Short mmCIF file of N, CA and C in Angstrom, two decimals:
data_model
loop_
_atom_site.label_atom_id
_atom_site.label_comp_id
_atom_site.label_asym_id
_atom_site.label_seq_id
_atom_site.Cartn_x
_atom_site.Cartn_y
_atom_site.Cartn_z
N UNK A 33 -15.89 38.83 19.89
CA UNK A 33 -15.45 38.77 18.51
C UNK A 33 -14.79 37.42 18.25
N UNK A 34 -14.79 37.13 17.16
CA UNK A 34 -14.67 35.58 16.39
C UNK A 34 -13.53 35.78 15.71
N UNK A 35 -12.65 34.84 16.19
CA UNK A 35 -11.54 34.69 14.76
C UNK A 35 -11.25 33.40 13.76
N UNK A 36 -11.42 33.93 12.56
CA UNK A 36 -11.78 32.81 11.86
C UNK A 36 -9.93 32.42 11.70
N UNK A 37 -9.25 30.82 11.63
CA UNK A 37 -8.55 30.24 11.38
C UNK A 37 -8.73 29.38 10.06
N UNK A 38 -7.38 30.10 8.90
CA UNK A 38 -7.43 28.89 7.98
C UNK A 38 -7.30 27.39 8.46
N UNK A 39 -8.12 26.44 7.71
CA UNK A 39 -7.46 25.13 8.19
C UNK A 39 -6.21 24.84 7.30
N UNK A 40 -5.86 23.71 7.75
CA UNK A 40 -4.40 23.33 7.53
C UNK A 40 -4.84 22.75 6.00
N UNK A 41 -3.35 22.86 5.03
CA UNK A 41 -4.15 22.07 3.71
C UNK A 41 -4.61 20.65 3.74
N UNK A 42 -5.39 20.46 3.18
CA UNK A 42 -5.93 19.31 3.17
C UNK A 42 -4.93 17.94 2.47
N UNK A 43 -4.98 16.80 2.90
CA UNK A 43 -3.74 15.91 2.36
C UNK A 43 -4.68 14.45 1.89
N UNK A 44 -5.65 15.10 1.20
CA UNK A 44 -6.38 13.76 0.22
C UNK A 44 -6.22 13.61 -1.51
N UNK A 45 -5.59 14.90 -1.93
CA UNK A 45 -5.06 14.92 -3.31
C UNK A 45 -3.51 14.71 -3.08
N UNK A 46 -2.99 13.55 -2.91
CA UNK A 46 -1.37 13.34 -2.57
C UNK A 46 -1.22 12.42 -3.79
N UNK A 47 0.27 12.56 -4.59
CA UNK A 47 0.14 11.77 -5.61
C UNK A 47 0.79 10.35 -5.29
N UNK A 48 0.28 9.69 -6.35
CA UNK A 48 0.81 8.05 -6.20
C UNK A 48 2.03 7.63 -5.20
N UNK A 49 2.57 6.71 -4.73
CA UNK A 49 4.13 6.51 -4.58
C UNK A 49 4.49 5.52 -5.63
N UNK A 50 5.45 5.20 -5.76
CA UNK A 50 5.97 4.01 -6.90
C UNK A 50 5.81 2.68 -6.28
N UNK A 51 5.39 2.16 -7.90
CA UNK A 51 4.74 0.42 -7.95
C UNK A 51 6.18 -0.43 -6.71
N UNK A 52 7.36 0.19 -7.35
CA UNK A 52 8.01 -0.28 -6.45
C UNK A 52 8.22 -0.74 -4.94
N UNK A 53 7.53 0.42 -4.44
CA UNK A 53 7.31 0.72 -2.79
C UNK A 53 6.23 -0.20 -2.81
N UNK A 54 5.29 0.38 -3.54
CA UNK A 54 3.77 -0.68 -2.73
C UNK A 54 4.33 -2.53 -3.09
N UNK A 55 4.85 -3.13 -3.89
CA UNK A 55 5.53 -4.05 -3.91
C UNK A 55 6.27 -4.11 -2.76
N UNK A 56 7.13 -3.58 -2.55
CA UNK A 56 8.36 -4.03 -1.04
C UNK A 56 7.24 -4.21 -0.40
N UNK A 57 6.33 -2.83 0.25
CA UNK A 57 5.31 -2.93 1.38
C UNK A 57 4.90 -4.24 1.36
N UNK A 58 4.13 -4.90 0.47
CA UNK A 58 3.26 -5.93 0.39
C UNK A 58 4.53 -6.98 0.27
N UNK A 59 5.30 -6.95 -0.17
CA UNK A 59 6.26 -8.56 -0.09
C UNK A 59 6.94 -8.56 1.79
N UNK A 60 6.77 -7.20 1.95
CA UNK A 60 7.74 -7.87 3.41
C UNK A 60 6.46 -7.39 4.38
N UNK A 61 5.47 -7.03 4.48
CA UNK A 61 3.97 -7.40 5.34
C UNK A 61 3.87 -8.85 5.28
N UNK A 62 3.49 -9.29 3.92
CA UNK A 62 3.25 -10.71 3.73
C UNK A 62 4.30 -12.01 3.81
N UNK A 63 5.61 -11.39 3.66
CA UNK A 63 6.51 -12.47 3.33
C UNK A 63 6.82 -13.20 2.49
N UNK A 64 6.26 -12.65 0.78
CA UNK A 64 6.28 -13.81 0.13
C UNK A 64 6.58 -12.27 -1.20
N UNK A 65 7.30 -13.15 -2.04
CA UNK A 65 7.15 -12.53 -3.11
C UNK A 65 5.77 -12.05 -3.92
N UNK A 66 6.04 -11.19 -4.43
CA UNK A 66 4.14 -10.58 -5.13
C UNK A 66 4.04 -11.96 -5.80
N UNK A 67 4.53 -12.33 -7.02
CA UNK A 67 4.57 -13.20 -8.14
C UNK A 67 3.97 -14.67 -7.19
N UNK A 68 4.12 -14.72 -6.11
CA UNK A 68 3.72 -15.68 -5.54
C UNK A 68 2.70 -15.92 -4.17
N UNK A 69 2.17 -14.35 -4.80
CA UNK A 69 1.07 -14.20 -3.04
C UNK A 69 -0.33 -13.98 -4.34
N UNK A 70 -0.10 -13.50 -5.54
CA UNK A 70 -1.00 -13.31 -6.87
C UNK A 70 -0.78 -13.59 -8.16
N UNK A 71 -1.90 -14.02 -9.03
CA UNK A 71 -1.19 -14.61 -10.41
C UNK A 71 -1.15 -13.21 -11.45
N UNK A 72 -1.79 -12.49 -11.00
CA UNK A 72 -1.70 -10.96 -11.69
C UNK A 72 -1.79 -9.81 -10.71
N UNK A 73 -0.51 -8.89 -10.85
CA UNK A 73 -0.80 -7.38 -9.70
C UNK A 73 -0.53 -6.61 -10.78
N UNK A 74 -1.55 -5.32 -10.73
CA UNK A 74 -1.38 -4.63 -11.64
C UNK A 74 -0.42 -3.04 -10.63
N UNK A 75 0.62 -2.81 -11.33
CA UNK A 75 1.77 -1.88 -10.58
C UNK A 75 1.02 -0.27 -10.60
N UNK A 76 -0.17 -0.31 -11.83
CA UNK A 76 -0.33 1.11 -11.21
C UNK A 76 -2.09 1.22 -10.45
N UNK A 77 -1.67 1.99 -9.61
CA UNK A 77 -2.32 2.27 -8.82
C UNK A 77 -4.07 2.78 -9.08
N UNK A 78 -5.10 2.14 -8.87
CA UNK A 78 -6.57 3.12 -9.41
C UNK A 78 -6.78 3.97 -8.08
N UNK A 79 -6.44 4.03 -7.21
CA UNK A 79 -6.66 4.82 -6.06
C UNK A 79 -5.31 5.33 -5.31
N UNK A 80 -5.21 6.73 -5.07
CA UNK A 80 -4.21 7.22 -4.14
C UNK A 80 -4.94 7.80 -3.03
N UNK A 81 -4.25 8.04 -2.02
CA UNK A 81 -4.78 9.27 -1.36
C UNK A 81 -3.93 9.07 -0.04
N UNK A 82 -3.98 10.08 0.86
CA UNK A 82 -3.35 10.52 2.35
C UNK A 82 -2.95 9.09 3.01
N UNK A 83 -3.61 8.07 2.98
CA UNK A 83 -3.67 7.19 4.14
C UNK A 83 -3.01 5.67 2.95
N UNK A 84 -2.89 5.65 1.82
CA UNK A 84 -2.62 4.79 0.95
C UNK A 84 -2.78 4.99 -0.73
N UNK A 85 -2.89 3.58 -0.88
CA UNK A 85 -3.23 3.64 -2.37
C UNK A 85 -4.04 2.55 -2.72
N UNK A 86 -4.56 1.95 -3.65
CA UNK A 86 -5.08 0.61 -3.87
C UNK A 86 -4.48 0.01 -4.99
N UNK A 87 -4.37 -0.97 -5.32
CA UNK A 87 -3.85 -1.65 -6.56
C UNK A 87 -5.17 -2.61 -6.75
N UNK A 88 -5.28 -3.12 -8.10
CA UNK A 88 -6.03 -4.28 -8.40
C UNK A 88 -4.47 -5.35 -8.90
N UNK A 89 -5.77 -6.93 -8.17
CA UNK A 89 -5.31 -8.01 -8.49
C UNK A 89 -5.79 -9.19 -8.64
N UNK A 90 -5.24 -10.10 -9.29
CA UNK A 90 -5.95 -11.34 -9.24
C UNK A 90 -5.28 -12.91 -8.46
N UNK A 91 -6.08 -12.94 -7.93
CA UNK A 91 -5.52 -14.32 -7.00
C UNK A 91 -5.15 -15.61 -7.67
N UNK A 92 -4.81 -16.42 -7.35
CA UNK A 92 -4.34 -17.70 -7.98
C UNK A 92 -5.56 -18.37 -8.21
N UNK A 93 -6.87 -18.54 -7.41
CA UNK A 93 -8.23 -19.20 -8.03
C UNK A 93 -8.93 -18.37 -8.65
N UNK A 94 -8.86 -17.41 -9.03
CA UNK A 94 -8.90 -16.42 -10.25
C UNK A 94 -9.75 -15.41 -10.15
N UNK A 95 -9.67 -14.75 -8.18
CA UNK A 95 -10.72 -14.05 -8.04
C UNK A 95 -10.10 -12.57 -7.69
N UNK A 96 -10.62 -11.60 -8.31
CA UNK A 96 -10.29 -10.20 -9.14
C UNK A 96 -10.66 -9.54 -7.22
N UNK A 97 -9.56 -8.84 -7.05
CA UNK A 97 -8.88 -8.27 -5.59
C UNK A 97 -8.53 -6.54 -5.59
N UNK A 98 -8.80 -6.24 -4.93
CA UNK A 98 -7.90 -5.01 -4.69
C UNK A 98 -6.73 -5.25 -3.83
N UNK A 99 -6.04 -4.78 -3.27
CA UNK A 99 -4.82 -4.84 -2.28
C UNK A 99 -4.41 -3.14 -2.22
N UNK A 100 -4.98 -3.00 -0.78
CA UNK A 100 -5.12 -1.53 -0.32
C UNK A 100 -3.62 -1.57 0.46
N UNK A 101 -2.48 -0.28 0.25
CA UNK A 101 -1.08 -0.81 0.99
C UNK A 101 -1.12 0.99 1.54
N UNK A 102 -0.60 0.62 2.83
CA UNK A 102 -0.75 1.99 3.63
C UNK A 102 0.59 2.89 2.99
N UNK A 103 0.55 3.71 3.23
CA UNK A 103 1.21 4.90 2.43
C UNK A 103 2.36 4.83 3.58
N UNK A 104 3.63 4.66 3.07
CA UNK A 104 4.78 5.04 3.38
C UNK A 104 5.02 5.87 4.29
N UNK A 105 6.11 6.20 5.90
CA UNK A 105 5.82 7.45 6.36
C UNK A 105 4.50 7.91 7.24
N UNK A 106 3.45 7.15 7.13
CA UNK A 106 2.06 7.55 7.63
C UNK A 106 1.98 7.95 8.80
N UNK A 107 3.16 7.45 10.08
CA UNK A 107 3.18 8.45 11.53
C UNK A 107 4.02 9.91 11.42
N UNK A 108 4.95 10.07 10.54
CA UNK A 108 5.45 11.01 9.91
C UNK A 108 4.46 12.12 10.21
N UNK A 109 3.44 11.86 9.19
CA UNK A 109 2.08 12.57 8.21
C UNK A 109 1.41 13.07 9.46
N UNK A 110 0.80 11.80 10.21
CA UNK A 110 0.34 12.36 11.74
C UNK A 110 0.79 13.27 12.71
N UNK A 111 1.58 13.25 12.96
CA UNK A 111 2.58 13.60 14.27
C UNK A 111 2.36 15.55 13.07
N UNK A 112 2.85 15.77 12.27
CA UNK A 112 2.60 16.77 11.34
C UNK A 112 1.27 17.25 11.64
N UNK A 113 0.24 16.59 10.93
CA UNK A 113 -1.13 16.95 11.09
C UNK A 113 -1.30 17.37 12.82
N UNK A 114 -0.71 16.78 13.40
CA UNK A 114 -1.00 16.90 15.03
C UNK A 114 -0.54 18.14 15.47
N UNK A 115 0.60 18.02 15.23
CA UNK A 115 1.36 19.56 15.20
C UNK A 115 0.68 20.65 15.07
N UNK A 116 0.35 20.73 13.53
CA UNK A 116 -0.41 21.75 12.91
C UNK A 116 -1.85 22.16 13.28
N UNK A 117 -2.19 21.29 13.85
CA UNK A 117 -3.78 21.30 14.05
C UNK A 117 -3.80 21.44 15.84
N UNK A 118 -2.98 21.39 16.63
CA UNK A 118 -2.82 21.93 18.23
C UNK A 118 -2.67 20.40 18.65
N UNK A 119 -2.58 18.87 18.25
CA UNK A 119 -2.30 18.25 19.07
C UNK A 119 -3.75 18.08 19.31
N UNK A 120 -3.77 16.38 20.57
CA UNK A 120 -4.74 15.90 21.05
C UNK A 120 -5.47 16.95 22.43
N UNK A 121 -6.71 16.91 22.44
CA UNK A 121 -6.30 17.52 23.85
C UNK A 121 -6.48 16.96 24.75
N UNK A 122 -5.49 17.80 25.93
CA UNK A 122 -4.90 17.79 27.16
C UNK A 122 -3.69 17.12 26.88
N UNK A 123 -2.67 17.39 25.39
CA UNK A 123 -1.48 17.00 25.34
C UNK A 123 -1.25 15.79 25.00
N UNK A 124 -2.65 14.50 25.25
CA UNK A 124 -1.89 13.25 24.78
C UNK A 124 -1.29 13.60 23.20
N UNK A 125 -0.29 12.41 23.13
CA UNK A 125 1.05 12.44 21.86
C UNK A 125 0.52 10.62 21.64
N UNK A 126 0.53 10.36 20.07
CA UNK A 126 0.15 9.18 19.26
C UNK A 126 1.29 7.92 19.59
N UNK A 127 1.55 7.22 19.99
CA UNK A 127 2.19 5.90 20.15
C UNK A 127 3.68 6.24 20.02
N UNK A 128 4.82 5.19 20.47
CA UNK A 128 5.88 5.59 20.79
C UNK A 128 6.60 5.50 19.47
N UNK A 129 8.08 4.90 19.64
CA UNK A 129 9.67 5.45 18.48
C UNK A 129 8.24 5.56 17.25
N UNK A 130 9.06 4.85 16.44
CA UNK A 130 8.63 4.50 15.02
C UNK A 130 8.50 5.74 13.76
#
């Protein structure tokens, strides 16, 4: 006999984070202020989901960009999913502190 297991909910409808965050992310990845890594970033987001978000932008020679910024928390999210779902098997655990 078979036992069927719900899966865990799914985490690809997650909503936005704030323009704010994906700004910090991208000024202290890059080192530079937005205003000066692009001549236009647009703060809201056309893509969310589990693993990030995307923003559109435009570069200083005037070529039209996305800038994909990883979602806040993201070993958090794992280590969770890992949990919930039994872990790797034979016990390996995903990379160390952080």
């Amino acid at each position: 006999m078979h036992r069927i297991v719900p899966s865990p909910p799914r985490r690809d409808r997650v909503p936005a984070f704030s323009a704010d965050k994906s700004v910090a992310i991208i000024e202290r990845d890059l080192g530079q202020p937005i205003d000066r890594l692009f001549k236009k970033f647009d703060r809201r987001p056309i893509a969310a989901a589990s693993l990030g978000q995307v923003h559109r932008a435009v570069t200083f020679s005037g070529d039209e960009v996305v800038v994909k910024v990883q979602r806040p928390g993201l070993k958090q999210l794992f280590d969770i999913d890992l949990e919930v779902g039994g872990g790797w098997p034979g016990g390996t655990k995903l990379g160390g502190g952080g």
